[in-house]
Amino acid sequence: MLKGRNFIEPTNFSLEELDEVMNLAAAIKSNPEDYLDVCKGKLLATLFYEPSTRTRFSFEAAMLRLGGSVIGFSEPGSSSVAKGESLRDTIRTVGSYSDIIVMRHPKEGAPNFAQEFTYVPLINAGDGGHQHPTQTLTDLFTIRESKGRLDNLTIGLCGDLKFGRTVHSLIKAMSKHTAIRFILISPPELQVPTYFKATVLDGNNLEYEEYVKLEDVIPELDILYMTRVQKERFFNEADYVRLKDSYVLDANKLKLAKEDLAVLHPLPRVTEIANEVDDDPRAWYFRQVKNGMFVRMALIMKLLGVERNA
Ligand code: CP
């Protein structure tokens, strides 16, 4: 039963519950006209303490396409946060007006804290370098759509594996599936954090290998999950400048890959995927963007406990 629950990290839901959301997302994607008014009279609040294009717009589009309404801020400076109002009071206040809250916050753990004070379901739309569970749902849905399965896969994750919250969320979610081999490709400075390796990768006896060069492993991959170097999380500009162009996936590198490789990216991209790759049938990232809206439509419906019109 997902009605009334919060979604703070992917492992809050069992595999069966994640499947339930993805199955509904697939049904909505096939027949969106069947879901036009299911959230009529319901209100979604979006609290974005950090910038966003896809997550905020896809949540807002999702609620509007379900017939509901949206309030919120994309810039906390335009709210009473600028006067020093606490997260606790903001959540209590917004929960008094809305039926469901989506929040992005720069501080790791902020949604765990906020969920103590909400009267309505709370969805984490990304907290610092920690988790981004609705991106993960989108990624799982897109992997399932592109490969027809979520097990028996070799998954390459490439780029900023230290600060990339989508990477941490995806590894956690995929660790529940069988016969997954993770290939972690990053400069030594941007490897998966030590705590994450110890608790999630080693802690669950997951199969993983670390590489520095993408070319050395791209032929083996079923999925290549590219990520940008997260400028906003660096402590020093010189390190960012040195590392920002560590990887560029282009047509030449793709020649080394399998014919049925699926290239995913949570976006935004900077330079890590050349524009020429966009027209390659193996480029799934813009289909992934659109899937994000269907997945969020399904999640809103499940957490609000609304059903398709008869
Ligand atoms: N993938 C993602 O979270 O994109 P935005 O930062 O644009 O929301």
Coordinates of C-alpha atoms and ligand atoms in Angstrom, one line a residue:
M1 CA 0.0 0.0 0.0
L2 CA 1.7 3.2 -1.2
K3 CA -1.0 5.7 -0.2
G4 CA 0.2 8.3 2.3
R5 CA 3.8 7.1 2.2
N6 CA 6.9 9.3 1.7
F7 CA 9.6 8.6 -0.9
I8 CA 12.9 9.7 0.4
E9 CA 15.2 7.1 -1.1
P10 CA 14.6 4.3 -3.6
T11 CA 14.9 1.6 -0.9
N12 CA 11.9 3.0 0.9
F13 CA 9.9 0.9 -1.6
S14 CA 10.1 -2.9 -2.1
L15 CA 10.9 -4.3 -5.5
E16 CA 7.2 -5.1 -5.9
E17 CA 6.2 -1.5 -5.0
L18 CA 8.7 -0.1 -7.5
D19 CA 7.3 -2.4 -10.1
E20 CA 3.8 -1.3 -9.2
V21 CA 4.7 2.4 -9.9
M22 CA 6.6 1.5 -13.1
N23 CA 3.7 -0.6 -14.4
L24 CA 1.3 2.3 -13.8
A25 CA 3.8 4.6 -15.5
A26 CA 3.8 2.3 -18.5
A27 CA 0.0 2.2 -18.6
I28 CA -0.1 6.0 -18.4
K29 CA 2.5 6.3 -21.2
S30 CA 0.4 4.1 -23.5
N31 CA -3.0 5.8 -22.8
P32 CA -2.4 9.2 -21.1
E33 CA -6.0 10.3 -22.0
D34 CA -7.4 7.8 -19.5
Y35 CA -5.8 9.7 -16.6
L36 CA -6.7 13.3 -17.5
D37 CA -8.8 14.2 -14.4
V38 CA -7.7 11.6 -11.8
C39 CA -6.2 14.3 -9.6
K40 CA -8.9 16.9 -10.0
G41 CA -9.1 19.0 -6.8
K42 CA -5.6 17.9 -5.6
L43 CA -2.7 20.3 -5.0
L44 CA 1.0 19.5 -5.4
A45 CA 3.6 21.8 -3.7
T46 CA 7.1 22.1 -5.2
L47 CA 9.8 23.4 -2.8
F48 CA 13.0 23.8 -4.7
Y49 CA 15.9 25.1 -2.6
E50 CA 18.3 24.3 -5.5
P51 CA 17.9 24.9 -9.3
S52 CA 16.2 22.3 -11.5
T53 CA 14.7 22.0 -15.0
R54 CA 13.6 18.4 -15.4
T55 CA 12.6 17.4 -11.9
R56 CA 10.5 20.5 -11.2
F57 CA 8.9 20.8 -14.6
S58 CA 8.2 17.1 -14.9
F59 CA 6.5 17.1 -11.5
E60 CA 4.5 20.1 -12.4
A61 CA 3.6 18.8 -15.8
A62 CA 2.7 15.4 -14.2
M63 CA 0.2 17.0 -11.8
L64 CA -1.3 19.3 -14.4
R65 CA -1.7 16.4 -16.9
L66 CA -3.5 14.5 -14.1
G67 CA -5.9 17.3 -13.7
G68 CA -4.5 18.7 -10.4
S69 CA -2.9 22.0 -9.5
V70 CA 0.5 23.2 -8.5
I71 CA 2.0 25.8 -6.1
G72 CA 5.5 26.3 -4.9
F73 CA 8.8 28.1 -5.3
S74 CA 11.8 27.6 -7.5
E75 CA 13.9 30.0 -5.6
P76 CA 13.7 30.0 -1.7
G77 CA 14.7 33.7 -1.7
S78 CA 11.1 34.5 -2.8
S79 CA 9.6 32.8 0.2
S80 CA 9.9 33.4 4.0
V81 CA 13.0 31.2 4.0
A82 CA 14.7 34.5 3.2
K83 CA 13.5 35.8 6.6
G84 CA 15.0 32.9 8.4
E85 CA 12.0 30.5 8.5
S86 CA 13.1 27.0 9.4
L87 CA 12.6 23.9 7.1
R88 CA 10.5 22.5 9.9
D89 CA 8.0 25.4 9.8
T90 CA 8.1 25.7 6.0
I91 CA 7.1 22.0 5.7
R92 CA 4.3 22.3 8.3
T93 CA 2.9 25.4 6.6
V94 CA 3.0 24.1 3.1
G95 CA 1.6 20.7 4.2
S96 CA -1.4 22.6 5.6
Y97 CA -2.3 23.9 2.1
S98 CA -1.3 21.0 -0.2
D99 CA -2.0 17.3 -0.7
I100 CA 1.6 16.3 -1.5
I101 CA 5.0 18.0 -1.3
V102 CA 8.1 17.6 -3.6
M103 CA 11.3 19.1 -2.1
R104 CA 14.8 19.5 -3.4
H105 CA 17.4 20.7 -0.9
P106 CA 21.2 21.1 -1.0
K107 CA 21.7 19.5 2.4
E108 CA 22.1 15.7 2.6
G109 CA 19.4 14.3 4.9
A110 CA 17.1 17.4 4.7
P111 CA 14.2 15.3 3.5
N112 CA 14.7 12.7 6.3
F113 CA 14.4 15.6 8.8
A114 CA 11.5 17.2 7.0
Q115 CA 9.4 14.0 6.9
E116 CA 9.0 14.3 10.7
F117 CA 7.0 17.4 10.2
T118 CA 4.8 16.8 7.2
Y119 CA 1.1 16.0 7.3
V120 CA 1.1 14.9 3.6
P121 CA 3.3 12.6 1.5
L122 CA 6.8 14.0 0.9
I123 CA 8.9 13.2 -2.1
N124 CA 12.7 13.8 -2.1
A125 CA 13.6 15.6 -5.4
G126 CA 17.3 15.4 -4.6
D127 CA 19.3 16.1 -1.4
G128 CA 22.9 17.3 -1.9
G129 CA 25.1 14.5 -3.1
H130 CA 23.0 11.9 -1.3
Q131 CA 19.9 10.5 -3.1
H132 CA 17.5 11.4 -6.0
P133 CA 14.9 8.6 -5.9
T134 CA 12.5 9.8 -8.6
Q135 CA 15.4 10.1 -11.0
T136 CA 16.2 6.5 -10.0
L137 CA 12.6 5.4 -10.8
T138 CA 13.0 7.1 -14.2
D139 CA 16.3 5.3 -14.7
L140 CA 14.9 1.9 -13.8
F141 CA 11.9 2.5 -16.0
T142 CA 14.1 3.4 -18.9
I143 CA 16.5 0.5 -18.4
R144 CA 13.5 -1.9 -18.3
E145 CA 12.1 -0.3 -21.4
S146 CA 15.4 -0.4 -23.3
K147 CA 16.6 -3.9 -22.3
G148 CA 13.4 -5.6 -21.3
R149 CA 14.8 -6.6 -17.9
L150 CA 16.4 -5.3 -14.7
D151 CA 18.6 -8.2 -14.0
N152 CA 21.6 -9.8 -15.7
L153 CA 23.2 -6.5 -16.8
T154 CA 26.6 -5.0 -17.0
I155 CA 26.1 -1.3 -16.0
G156 CA 28.8 1.3 -16.5
L157 CA 28.6 4.5 -14.5
C158 CA 30.9 7.1 -15.7
G159 CA 32.0 10.6 -14.6
D160 CA 31.5 12.1 -11.1
L161 CA 30.7 9.1 -8.9
K162 CA 31.7 11.0 -5.8
F163 CA 29.1 13.8 -5.8
G164 CA 26.6 12.3 -8.3
R165 CA 23.5 11.6 -6.2
T166 CA 21.8 9.8 -9.1
V167 CA 24.7 7.4 -9.2
H168 CA 24.3 6.5 -5.5
S169 CA 20.5 6.1 -5.8
L170 CA 20.8 3.9 -8.9
I171 CA 23.4 1.6 -7.5
K172 CA 21.3 1.2 -4.3
A173 CA 18.2 0.4 -6.4
M174 CA 20.0 -2.0 -8.8
S175 CA 21.7 -3.8 -6.0
K176 CA 18.3 -5.4 -5.3
H177 CA 18.4 -7.2 -8.7
T178 CA 20.3 -10.3 -9.6
A179 CA 23.4 -10.8 -11.7
I180 CA 24.3 -7.1 -11.9
R181 CA 27.9 -6.2 -12.6
F182 CA 28.8 -2.5 -11.8
I183 CA 31.6 -0.9 -13.8
L184 CA 32.6 2.3 -12.1
I185 CA 34.5 4.7 -14.4
S186 CA 35.9 7.9 -12.9
P187 CA 39.1 9.8 -12.2
P188 CA 40.6 8.7 -8.9
E189 CA 39.4 12.0 -7.2
L190 CA 35.8 11.3 -8.2
Q191 CA 35.4 7.7 -7.2
V192 CA 32.4 6.5 -5.3
P193 CA 32.8 7.7 -1.7
T194 CA 34.5 5.3 0.7
Y195 CA 31.5 5.1 3.1
F196 CA 29.3 4.1 0.1
K197 CA 31.7 1.5 -1.1
A198 CA 31.9 0.0 2.4
T199 CA 28.2 0.0 3.2
V200 CA 26.5 -0.5 -0.2
L201 CA 29.0 -2.2 -2.5
D202 CA 31.1 -4.3 -0.2
G203 CA 28.4 -4.4 2.4
N204 CA 26.1 -6.2 0.0
N205 CA 28.8 -8.3 -1.7
L206 CA 28.0 -6.6 -5.0
E207 CA 30.2 -7.3 -8.1
Y208 CA 32.0 -4.1 -9.1
E209 CA 35.2 -3.0 -10.8
E210 CA 36.8 0.5 -11.0
Y211 CA 38.4 1.9 -14.2
V212 CA 39.8 5.3 -15.2
K213 CA 39.5 5.0 -19.0
L214 CA 36.0 4.6 -20.6
E215 CA 37.6 3.1 -23.8
D216 CA 38.9 0.1 -21.7
V217 CA 35.5 -1.2 -20.8
I218 CA 32.9 0.3 -23.1
P219 CA 32.7 -2.9 -25.3
E220 CA 31.5 -4.9 -22.3
L221 CA 28.6 -2.6 -21.3
D222 CA 24.8 -3.2 -21.6
I223 CA 24.0 0.2 -20.0
L224 CA 26.3 3.3 -20.0
Y225 CA 25.1 5.8 -17.4
M226 CA 27.0 9.1 -18.1
T227 CA 27.1 11.9 -15.5
R228 CA 28.4 15.5 -15.4
V229 CA 31.1 16.6 -13.1
Q230 CA 29.1 18.4 -10.3
K231 CA 30.6 21.9 -10.3
E232 CA 28.3 23.2 -7.5
R233 CA 29.7 20.6 -5.0
F234 CA 33.4 21.3 -5.5
F235 CA 35.3 23.2 -2.8
N236 CA 37.8 24.6 -5.2
E237 CA 37.4 25.9 -8.7
A238 CA 40.9 24.7 -9.8
D239 CA 39.9 21.1 -9.1
Y240 CA 36.7 21.4 -11.1
V241 CA 38.5 22.9 -14.1
R242 CA 41.1 20.1 -14.0
L243 CA 38.4 17.4 -13.9
K244 CA 35.4 18.7 -15.8
D245 CA 36.3 17.3 -19.2
S246 CA 37.6 13.9 -18.0
Y247 CA 35.1 12.1 -20.2
V248 CA 33.5 12.9 -23.6
L249 CA 31.4 10.2 -25.2
D250 CA 31.5 10.8 -28.9
A251 CA 30.7 8.8 -32.1
N252 CA 34.3 7.4 -32.2
K253 CA 34.0 5.9 -28.7
L254 CA 30.5 4.6 -29.5
K255 CA 32.0 2.5 -32.3
L256 CA 33.7 0.4 -29.6
A257 CA 30.3 -0.4 -27.9
K258 CA 27.7 -3.1 -28.4
E259 CA 25.0 -2.5 -31.0
D260 CA 22.3 -2.7 -28.3
L261 CA 24.1 -0.5 -25.7
A262 CA 21.7 2.0 -24.0
V263 CA 23.3 5.3 -23.1
L264 CA 21.5 7.1 -20.2
H265 CA 22.2 10.4 -18.5
P266 CA 20.1 12.1 -15.8
L267 CA 20.9 15.5 -17.5
P268 CA 21.8 18.3 -17.5
R269 CA 24.8 17.5 -19.6
V270 CA 27.8 19.8 -20.0
T271 CA 30.5 18.4 -22.3
E272 CA 30.4 14.7 -21.4
I273 CA 28.2 13.6 -24.3
A274 CA 28.9 15.2 -27.7
N275 CA 25.8 16.4 -29.5
E276 CA 26.6 14.1 -32.4
V277 CA 25.6 11.1 -30.2
D278 CA 22.0 12.4 -29.8
D279 CA 20.9 10.8 -33.2
D280 CA 22.5 7.4 -32.4
P281 CA 19.7 4.9 -31.7
R282 CA 21.7 3.9 -28.6
A283 CA 21.1 7.4 -27.1
W284 CA 18.2 7.0 -24.6
Y285 CA 18.6 10.2 -22.5
F286 CA 15.9 12.3 -24.1
R287 CA 13.5 9.3 -24.0
Q288 CA 14.6 9.0 -20.3
V289 CA 13.6 12.7 -19.8
K290 CA 10.1 12.1 -21.1
N291 CA 9.8 8.9 -19.1
G292 CA 10.4 11.0 -16.0
M293 CA 7.1 12.7 -16.4
F294 CA 5.1 9.4 -16.7
V295 CA 6.9 7.9 -13.7
R296 CA 6.1 11.0 -11.6
M297 CA 2.5 10.9 -12.7
A298 CA 2.3 7.3 -11.5
L299 CA 4.1 8.1 -8.2
I300 CA 1.7 11.0 -7.5
M301 CA -1.3 8.8 -8.1
K302 CA 0.1 6.0 -5.9
L303 CA 1.0 8.3 -3.0
L304 CA -2.4 10.1 -3.2
G305 CA -4.2 6.8 -3.5
V306 CA -6.1 7.9 -6.6
E307 CA -7.3 5.4 -9.3
R308 CA -7.9 5.6 -13.0
N309 CA -11.4 6.8 -14.0
A310 CA -13.7 3.8 -14.6
Ligands
CP1 N1 18.0 15.1 -13.7 C1 17.7 16.2 -12.9 O1 17.6 16.1 -11.7 O2 17.7 17.3 -13.6 P1 17.3 18.7 -13.0 O3 18.5 19.1 -12.1 O4 17.2 19.7 -14.2 O5 16.1 18.6 -12.2

